[in-house]
GROMACS .gro file of C-alpha atoms in nm:
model
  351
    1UNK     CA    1  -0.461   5.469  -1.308
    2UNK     CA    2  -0.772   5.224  -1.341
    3UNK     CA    3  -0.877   5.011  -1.122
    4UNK     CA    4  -0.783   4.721  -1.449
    5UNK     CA    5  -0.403   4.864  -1.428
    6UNK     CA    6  -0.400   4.888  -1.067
    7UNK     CA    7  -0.500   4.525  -1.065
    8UNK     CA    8  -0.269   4.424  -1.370
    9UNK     CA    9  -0.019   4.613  -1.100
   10UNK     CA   10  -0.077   4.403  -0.835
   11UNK     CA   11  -0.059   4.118  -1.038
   12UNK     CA   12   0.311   4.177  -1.160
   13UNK     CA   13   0.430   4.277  -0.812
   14UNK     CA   14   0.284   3.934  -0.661
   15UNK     CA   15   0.475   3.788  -0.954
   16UNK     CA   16   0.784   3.951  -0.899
   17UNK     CA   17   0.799   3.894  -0.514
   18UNK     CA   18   0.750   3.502  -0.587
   19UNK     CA   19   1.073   3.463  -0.741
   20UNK     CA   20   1.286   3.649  -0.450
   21UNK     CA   21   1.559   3.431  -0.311
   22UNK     CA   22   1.441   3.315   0.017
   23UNK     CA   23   1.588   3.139   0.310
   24UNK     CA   24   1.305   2.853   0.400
   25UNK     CA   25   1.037   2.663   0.197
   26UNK     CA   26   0.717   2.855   0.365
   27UNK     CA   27   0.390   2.869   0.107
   28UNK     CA   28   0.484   2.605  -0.134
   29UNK     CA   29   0.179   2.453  -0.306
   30UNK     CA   30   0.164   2.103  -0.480
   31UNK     CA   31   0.219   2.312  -0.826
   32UNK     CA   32   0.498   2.502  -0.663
   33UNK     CA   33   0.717   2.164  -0.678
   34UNK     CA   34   0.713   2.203  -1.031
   35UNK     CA   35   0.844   2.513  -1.095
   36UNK     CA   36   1.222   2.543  -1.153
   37UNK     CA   37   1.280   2.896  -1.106
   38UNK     CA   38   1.080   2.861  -0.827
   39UNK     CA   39   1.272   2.609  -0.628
   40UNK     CA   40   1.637   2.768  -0.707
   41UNK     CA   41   1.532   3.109  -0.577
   42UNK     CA   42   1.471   2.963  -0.274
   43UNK     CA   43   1.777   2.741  -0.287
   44UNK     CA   44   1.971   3.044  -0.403
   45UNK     CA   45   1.842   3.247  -0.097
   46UNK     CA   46   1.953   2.985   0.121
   47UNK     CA   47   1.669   2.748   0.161
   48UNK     CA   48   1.806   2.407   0.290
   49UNK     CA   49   1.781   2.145   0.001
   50UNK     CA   50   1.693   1.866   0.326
   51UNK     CA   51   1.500   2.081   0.545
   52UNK     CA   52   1.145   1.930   0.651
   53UNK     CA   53   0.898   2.104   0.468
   54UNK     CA   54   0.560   1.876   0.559
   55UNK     CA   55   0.487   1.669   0.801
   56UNK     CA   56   0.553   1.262   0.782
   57UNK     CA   57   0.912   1.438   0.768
   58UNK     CA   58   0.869   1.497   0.368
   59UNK     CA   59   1.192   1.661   0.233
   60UNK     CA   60   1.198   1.880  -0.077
   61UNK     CA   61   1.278   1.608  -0.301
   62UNK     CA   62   0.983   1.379  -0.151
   63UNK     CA   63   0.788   1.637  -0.274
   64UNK     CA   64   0.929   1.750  -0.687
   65UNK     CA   65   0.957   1.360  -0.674
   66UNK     CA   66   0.593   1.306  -0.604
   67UNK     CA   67   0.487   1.651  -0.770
   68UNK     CA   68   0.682   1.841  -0.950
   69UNK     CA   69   0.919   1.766  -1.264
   70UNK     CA   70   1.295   1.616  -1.354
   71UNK     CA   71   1.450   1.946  -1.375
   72UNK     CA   72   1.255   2.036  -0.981
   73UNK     CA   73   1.439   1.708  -0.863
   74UNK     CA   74   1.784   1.779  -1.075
   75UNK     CA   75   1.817   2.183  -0.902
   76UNK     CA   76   1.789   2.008  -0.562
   77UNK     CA   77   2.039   1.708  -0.618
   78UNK     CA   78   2.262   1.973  -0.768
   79UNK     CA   79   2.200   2.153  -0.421
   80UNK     CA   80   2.325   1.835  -0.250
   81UNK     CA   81   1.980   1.720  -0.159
   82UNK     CA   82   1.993   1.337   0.017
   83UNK     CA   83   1.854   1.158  -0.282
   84UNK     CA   84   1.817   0.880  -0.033
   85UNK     CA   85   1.658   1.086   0.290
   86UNK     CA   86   1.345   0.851   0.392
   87UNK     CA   87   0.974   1.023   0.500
   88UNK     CA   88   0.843   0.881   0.832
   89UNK     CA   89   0.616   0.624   0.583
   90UNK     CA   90   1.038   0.474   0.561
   91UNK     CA   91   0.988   0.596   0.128
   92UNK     CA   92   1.235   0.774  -0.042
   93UNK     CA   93   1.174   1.018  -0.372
   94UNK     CA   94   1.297   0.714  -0.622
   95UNK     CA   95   0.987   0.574  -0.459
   96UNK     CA   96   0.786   0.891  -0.511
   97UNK     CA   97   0.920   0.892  -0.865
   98UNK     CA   98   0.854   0.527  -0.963
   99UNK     CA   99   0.520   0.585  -0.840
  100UNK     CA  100   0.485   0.848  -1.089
  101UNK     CA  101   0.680   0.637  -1.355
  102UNK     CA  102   0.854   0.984  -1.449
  103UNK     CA  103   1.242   0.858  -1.649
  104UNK     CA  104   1.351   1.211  -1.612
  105UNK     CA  105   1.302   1.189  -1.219
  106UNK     CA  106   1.450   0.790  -1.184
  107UNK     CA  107   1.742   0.841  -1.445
  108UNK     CA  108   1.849   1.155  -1.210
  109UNK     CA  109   1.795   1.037  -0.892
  110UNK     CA  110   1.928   0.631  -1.002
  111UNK     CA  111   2.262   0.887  -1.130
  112UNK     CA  112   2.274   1.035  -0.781
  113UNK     CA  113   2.346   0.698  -0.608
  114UNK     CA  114   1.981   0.627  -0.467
  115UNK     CA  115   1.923   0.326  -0.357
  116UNK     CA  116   1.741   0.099  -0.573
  117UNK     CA  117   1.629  -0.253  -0.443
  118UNK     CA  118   1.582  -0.202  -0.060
  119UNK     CA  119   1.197  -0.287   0.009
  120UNK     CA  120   0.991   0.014   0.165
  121UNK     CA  121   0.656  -0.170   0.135
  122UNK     CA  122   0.789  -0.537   0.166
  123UNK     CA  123   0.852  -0.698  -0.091
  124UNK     CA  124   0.834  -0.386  -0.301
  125UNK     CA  125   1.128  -0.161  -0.365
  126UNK     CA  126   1.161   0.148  -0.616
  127UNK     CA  127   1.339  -0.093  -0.880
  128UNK     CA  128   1.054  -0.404  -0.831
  129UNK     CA  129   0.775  -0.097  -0.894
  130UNK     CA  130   0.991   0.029  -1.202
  131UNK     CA  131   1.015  -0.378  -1.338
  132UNK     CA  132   0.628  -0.348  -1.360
  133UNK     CA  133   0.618  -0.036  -1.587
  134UNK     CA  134   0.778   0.054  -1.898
  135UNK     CA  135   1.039   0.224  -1.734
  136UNK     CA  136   1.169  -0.147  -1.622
  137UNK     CA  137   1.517  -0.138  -1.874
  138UNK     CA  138   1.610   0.165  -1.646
  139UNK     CA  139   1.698  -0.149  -1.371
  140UNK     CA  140   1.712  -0.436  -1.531
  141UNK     CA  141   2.069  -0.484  -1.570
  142UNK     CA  142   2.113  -0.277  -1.216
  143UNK     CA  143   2.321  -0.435  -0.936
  144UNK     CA  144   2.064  -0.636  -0.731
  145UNK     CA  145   1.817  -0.665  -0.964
  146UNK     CA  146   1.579  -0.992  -0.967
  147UNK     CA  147   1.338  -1.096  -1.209
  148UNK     CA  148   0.981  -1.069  -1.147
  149UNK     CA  149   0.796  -1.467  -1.108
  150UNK     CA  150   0.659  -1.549  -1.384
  151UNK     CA  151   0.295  -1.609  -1.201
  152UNK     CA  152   0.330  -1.206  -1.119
  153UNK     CA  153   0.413  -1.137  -1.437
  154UNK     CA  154   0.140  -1.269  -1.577
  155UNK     CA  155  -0.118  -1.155  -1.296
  156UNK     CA  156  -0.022  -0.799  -1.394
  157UNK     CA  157  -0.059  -0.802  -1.759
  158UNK     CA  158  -0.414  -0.969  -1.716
  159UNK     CA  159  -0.473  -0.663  -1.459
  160UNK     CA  160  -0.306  -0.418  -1.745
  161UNK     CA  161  -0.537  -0.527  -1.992
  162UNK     CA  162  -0.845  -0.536  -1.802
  163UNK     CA  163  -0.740  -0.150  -1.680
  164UNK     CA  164  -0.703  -0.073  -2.047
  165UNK     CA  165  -1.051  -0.173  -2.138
  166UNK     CA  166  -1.142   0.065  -1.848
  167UNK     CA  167  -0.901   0.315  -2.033
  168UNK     CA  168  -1.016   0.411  -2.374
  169UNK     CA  169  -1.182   0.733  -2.283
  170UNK     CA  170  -1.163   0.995  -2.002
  171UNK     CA  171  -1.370   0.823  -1.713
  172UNK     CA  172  -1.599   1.028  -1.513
  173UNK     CA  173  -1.663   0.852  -1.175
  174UNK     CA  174  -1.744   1.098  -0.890
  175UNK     CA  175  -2.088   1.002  -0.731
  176UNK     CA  176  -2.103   0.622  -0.983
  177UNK     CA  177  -2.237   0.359  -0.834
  178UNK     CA  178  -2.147   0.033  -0.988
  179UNK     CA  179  -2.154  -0.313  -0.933
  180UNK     CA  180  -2.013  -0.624  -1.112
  181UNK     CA  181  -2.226  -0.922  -1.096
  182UNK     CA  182  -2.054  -1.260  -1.257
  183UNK     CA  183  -2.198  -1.517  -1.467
  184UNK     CA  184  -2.622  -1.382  -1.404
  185UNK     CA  185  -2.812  -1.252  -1.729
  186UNK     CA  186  -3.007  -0.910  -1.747
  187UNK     CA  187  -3.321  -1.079  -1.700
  188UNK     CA  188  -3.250  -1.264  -1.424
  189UNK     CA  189  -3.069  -0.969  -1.228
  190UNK     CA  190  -3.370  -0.799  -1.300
  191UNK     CA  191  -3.543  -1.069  -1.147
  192UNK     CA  192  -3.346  -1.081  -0.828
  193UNK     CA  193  -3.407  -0.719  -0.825
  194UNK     CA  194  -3.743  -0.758  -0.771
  195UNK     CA  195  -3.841  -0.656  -1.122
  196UNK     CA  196  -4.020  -0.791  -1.424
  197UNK     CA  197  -3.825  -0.840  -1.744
  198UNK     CA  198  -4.084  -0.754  -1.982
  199UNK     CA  199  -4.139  -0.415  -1.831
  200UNK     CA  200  -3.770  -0.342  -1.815
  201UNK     CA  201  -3.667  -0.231  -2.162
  202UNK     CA  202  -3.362  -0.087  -2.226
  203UNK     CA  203  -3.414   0.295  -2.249
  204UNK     CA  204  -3.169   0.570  -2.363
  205UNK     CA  205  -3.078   0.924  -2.152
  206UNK     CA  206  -3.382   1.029  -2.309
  207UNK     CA  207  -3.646   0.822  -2.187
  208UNK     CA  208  -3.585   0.774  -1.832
  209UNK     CA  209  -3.832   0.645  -1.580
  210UNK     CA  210  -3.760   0.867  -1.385
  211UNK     CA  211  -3.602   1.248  -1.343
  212UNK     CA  212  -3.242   1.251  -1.324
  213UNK     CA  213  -3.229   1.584  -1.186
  214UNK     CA  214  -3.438   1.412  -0.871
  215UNK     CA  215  -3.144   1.285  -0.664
  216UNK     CA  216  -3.375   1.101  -0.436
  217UNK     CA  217  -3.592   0.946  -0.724
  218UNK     CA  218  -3.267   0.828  -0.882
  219UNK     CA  219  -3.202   0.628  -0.591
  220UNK     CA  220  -3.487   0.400  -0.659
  221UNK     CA  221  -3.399   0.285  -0.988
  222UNK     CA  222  -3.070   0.097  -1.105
  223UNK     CA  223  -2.943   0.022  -1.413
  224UNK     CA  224  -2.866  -0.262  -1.552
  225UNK     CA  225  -2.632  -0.408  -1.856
  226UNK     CA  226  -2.501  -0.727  -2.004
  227UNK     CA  227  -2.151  -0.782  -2.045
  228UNK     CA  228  -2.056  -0.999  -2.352
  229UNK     CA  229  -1.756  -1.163  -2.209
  230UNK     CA  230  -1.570  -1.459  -2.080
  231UNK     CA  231  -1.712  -1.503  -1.761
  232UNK     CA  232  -2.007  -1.262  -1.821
  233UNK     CA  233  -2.224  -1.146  -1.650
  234UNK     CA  234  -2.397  -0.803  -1.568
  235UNK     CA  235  -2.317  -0.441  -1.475
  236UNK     CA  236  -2.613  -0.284  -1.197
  237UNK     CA  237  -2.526   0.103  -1.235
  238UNK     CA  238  -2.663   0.424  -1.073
  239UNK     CA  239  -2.568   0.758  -1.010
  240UNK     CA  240  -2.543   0.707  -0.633
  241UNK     CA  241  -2.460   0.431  -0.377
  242UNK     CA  242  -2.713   0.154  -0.387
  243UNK     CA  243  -2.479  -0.053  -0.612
  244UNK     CA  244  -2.264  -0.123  -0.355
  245UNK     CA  245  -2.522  -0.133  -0.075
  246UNK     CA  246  -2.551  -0.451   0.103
  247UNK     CA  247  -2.875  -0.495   0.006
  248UNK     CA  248  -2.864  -0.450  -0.312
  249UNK     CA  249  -2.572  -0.715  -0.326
  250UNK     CA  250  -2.724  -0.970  -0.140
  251UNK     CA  251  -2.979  -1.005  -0.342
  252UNK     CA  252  -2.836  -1.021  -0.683
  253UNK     CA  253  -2.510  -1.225  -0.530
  254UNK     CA  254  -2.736  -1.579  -0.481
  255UNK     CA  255  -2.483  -1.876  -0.614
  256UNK     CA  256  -2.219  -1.615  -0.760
  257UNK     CA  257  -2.045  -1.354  -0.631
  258UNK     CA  258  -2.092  -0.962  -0.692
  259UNK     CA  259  -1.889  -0.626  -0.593
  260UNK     CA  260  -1.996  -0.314  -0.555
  261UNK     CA  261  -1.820   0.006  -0.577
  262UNK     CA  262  -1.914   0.386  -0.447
  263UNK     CA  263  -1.753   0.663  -0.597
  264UNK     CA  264  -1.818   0.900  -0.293
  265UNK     CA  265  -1.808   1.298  -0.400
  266UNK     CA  266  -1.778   1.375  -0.077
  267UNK     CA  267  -1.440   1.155  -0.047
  268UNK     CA  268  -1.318   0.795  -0.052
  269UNK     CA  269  -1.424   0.515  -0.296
  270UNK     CA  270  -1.588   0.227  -0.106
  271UNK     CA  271  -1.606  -0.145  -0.195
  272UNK     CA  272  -1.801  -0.438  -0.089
  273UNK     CA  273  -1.787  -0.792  -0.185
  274UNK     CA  274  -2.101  -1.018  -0.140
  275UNK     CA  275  -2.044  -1.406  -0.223
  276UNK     CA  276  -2.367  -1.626  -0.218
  277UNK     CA  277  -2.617  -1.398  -0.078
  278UNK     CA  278  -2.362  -1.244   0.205
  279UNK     CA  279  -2.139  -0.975   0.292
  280UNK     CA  280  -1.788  -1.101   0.306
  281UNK     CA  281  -1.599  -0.774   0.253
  282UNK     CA  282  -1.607  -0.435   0.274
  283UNK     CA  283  -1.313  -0.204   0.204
  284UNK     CA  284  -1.174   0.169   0.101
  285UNK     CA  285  -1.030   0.145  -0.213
  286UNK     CA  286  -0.749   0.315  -0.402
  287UNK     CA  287  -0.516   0.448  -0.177
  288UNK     CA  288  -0.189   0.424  -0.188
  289UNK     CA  289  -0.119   0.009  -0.081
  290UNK     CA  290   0.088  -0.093   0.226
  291UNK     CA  291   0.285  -0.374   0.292
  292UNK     CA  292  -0.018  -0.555   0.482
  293UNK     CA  293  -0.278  -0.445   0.178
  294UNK     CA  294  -0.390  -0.753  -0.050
  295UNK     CA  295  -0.179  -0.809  -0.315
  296UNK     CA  296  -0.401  -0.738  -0.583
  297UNK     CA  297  -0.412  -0.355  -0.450
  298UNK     CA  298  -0.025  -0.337  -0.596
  299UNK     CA  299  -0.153  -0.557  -0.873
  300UNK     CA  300  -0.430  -0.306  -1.012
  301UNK     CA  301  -0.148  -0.011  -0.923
  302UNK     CA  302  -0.311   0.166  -0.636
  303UNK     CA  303   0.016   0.279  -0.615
  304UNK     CA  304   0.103   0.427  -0.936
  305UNK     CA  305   0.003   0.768  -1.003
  306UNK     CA  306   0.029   1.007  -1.323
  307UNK     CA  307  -0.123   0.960  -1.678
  308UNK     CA  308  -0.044   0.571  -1.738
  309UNK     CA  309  -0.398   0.501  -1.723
  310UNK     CA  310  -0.728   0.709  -1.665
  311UNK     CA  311  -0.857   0.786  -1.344
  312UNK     CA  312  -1.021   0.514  -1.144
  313UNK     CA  313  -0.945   0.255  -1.460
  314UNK     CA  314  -0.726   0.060  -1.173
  315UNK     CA  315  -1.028   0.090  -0.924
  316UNK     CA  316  -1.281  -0.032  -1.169
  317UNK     CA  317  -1.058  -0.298  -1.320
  318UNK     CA  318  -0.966  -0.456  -0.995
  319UNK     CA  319  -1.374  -0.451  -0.882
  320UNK     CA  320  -1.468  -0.653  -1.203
  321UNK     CA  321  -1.159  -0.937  -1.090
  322UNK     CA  322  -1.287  -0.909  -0.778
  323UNK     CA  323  -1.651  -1.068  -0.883
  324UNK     CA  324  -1.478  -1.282  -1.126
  325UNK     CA  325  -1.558  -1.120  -1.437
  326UNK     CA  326  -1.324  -1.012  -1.741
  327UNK     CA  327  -1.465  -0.659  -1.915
  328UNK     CA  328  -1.354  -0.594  -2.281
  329UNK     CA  329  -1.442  -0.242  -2.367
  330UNK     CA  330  -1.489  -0.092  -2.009
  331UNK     CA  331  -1.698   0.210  -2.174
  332UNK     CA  332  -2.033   0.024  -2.137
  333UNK     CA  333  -1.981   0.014  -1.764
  334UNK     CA  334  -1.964   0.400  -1.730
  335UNK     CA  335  -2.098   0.547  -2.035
  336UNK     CA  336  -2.366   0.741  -1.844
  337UNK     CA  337  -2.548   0.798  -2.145
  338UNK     CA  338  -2.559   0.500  -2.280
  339UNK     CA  339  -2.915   0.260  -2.281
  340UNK     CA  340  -2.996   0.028  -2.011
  341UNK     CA  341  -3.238  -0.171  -1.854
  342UNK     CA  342  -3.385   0.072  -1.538
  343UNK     CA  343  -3.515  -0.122  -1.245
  344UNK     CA  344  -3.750   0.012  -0.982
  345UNK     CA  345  -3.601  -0.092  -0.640
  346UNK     CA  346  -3.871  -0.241  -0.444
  347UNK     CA  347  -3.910  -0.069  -0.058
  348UNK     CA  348  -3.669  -0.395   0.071
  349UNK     CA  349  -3.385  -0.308  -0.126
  350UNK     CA  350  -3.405   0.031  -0.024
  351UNK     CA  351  -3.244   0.258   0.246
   0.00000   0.00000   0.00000
């Protein structure tokens, strides 16, 4: 046999032996809550449908509510999983799957008696999360139910929108550096950036001033775009952190306000909010809110996960409220390719 077909071998026999009923819920992956035949082997082997599998005492259906699909969260409930067992965070899977906006998941689990309007992140509850999605006729008419205020209504379709225009494309954001300045021209920004308009011209990919593939060259130049809008005001831009350095926003933050955001490769996206020249906020943005996060964290749906809106939209979206600006086609704030204004960073502004 060849070493191919002794590996094609191997292959089918690690295959086969990951569909043998077992008794407990040892090497599930993320993925692994979405396969079916996966989760009733082990439920057919004996595995216990409420057994804690992670810790924060997530159950099986925590987990094919946060990860997997409908039919992951219908072969438990069929097993007589508790489709109202709460995690240590005091969230249930109806919680997991309005997060995830998934009908398939909310219709089964709302079928199985889970409890719909108790707040686990007061004031939110599984049904108020579903009420700001489309999923909201699911629980509308539910026992319970109570109709959104108008004023939060309307604060989350101007978020929705502004997400949207953040939305139109795929959005690459690992290692961007952005910031949103409000109601300051190009020139000007390039002003308080310590350069001169008139040798600023906006440049394309092609015609950099400096080499992109030099990390630490990059870092001394910014970008820097007009937004067309109402409020406008400017986009500063880099492929690094000095947007959202407190220098850096200081200096272009004089009678307005400005905030910065850091992608961060390495982990965590970072956010800073200068008012008048000062620092009055610095933050980790993103995560999934808690009952003591601003509101506007559940407003730009921090919380919600899945494919209602690309990547970071909700990130970048709530960053351009935060400085007071409205974006309408999000693209020119992360179109990496696209032509700005490049601004040497004099030695003050940098690190």
């Amino acid at each position: 046999m060849s070493p191919c077909q002794l590996e094609e071998r191997r292959r089918e026999e690690k295959a086969r032996r990951r569909y043998l009923p077992r008794a407990d819920w040892t090497g599930m992956g993320y993925r692994d809550w979405g396969d079916a035949a996966l989760i009733r082997a082990r439920l057919d082997g004996g595995a216990s449908p409420d057994a804690p599998v992670r810790q924060g005492g997530a159950r099986p259906l925590h987990l094919a509510a946060s990860w997997g699909k409908a039919e992951t969260v219908a072969a438990l409930l069929a097993h007589g999983a508790e489709a109202d067992a709460h995690d240590e965070e005091g969230h249930t899977p109806l919680w997991y799957a309005a997060c995830g906006a998934d009908v398939g998941m909310v219709r089964a689990l709302i079928q199985a008696g889970a409890d719909v309007w108790t707040p686990q992140e007061d004031p939110w509850s599984p049904g108020r999360l579903l009420l700001t999605t489309p999923l909201a006729p699911l629980v509308t008419e539910l026992p319970g139910a109570v109709p959104l205020p108008a004023e939060e209504v309307a604060a989350l379709r101007a978020a929705d929108a502004l997400i949207a225009a953040f939305s139109e494309q795929d959005l690459w954001t690992e290692g961007l550096g952005i910031a949103f300045v409000a109601g300051v021209g190009e020139d000007e920004v390039v002003r308080r950036l310590g350069g001169d308009p008139t040798l600023c011209p906006a440049v394309d990919q092609d015609n950099l001033p400096f080499d992109p593939l030099d990390y630490d060259a990059s870092l001394r130049y910014v970008g820097v775009t007009g937004v067309d809008s109402s409020p406008g005001g400017c986009l500063i831009v880099q492929g690094g952190y000095m947007p959202s350095d407190d220098t850096v926003l200081r200096a272009v933050s004089a009678d307005t306000s400005a905030y910065g955001v850091y992608f961060n490769p390495k982990g965590g996206t970072f956010g800073a909010m200068a008012r008048d020249g000062g620092i009055v906020a610095r933050e980790e943005i993103g995560l999934s809110p808690q009952a003591s996060d601003p509101a506007a964290y559940w407003t730009y749906r921090f919380w919600q996960r899945g494919s209602a809106f690309a990547h970071g939209a909700g990130v970048l979206a709530y960053a351009c409220a935060a400085a007071g600006m409205t974006v309408g086609d999000g693209q020119v704030a992360i179109d990496r390719g696209a032509a700005r204004r490049w601004v040497p960073l004099p030695p003050a502004l940098q690190r």
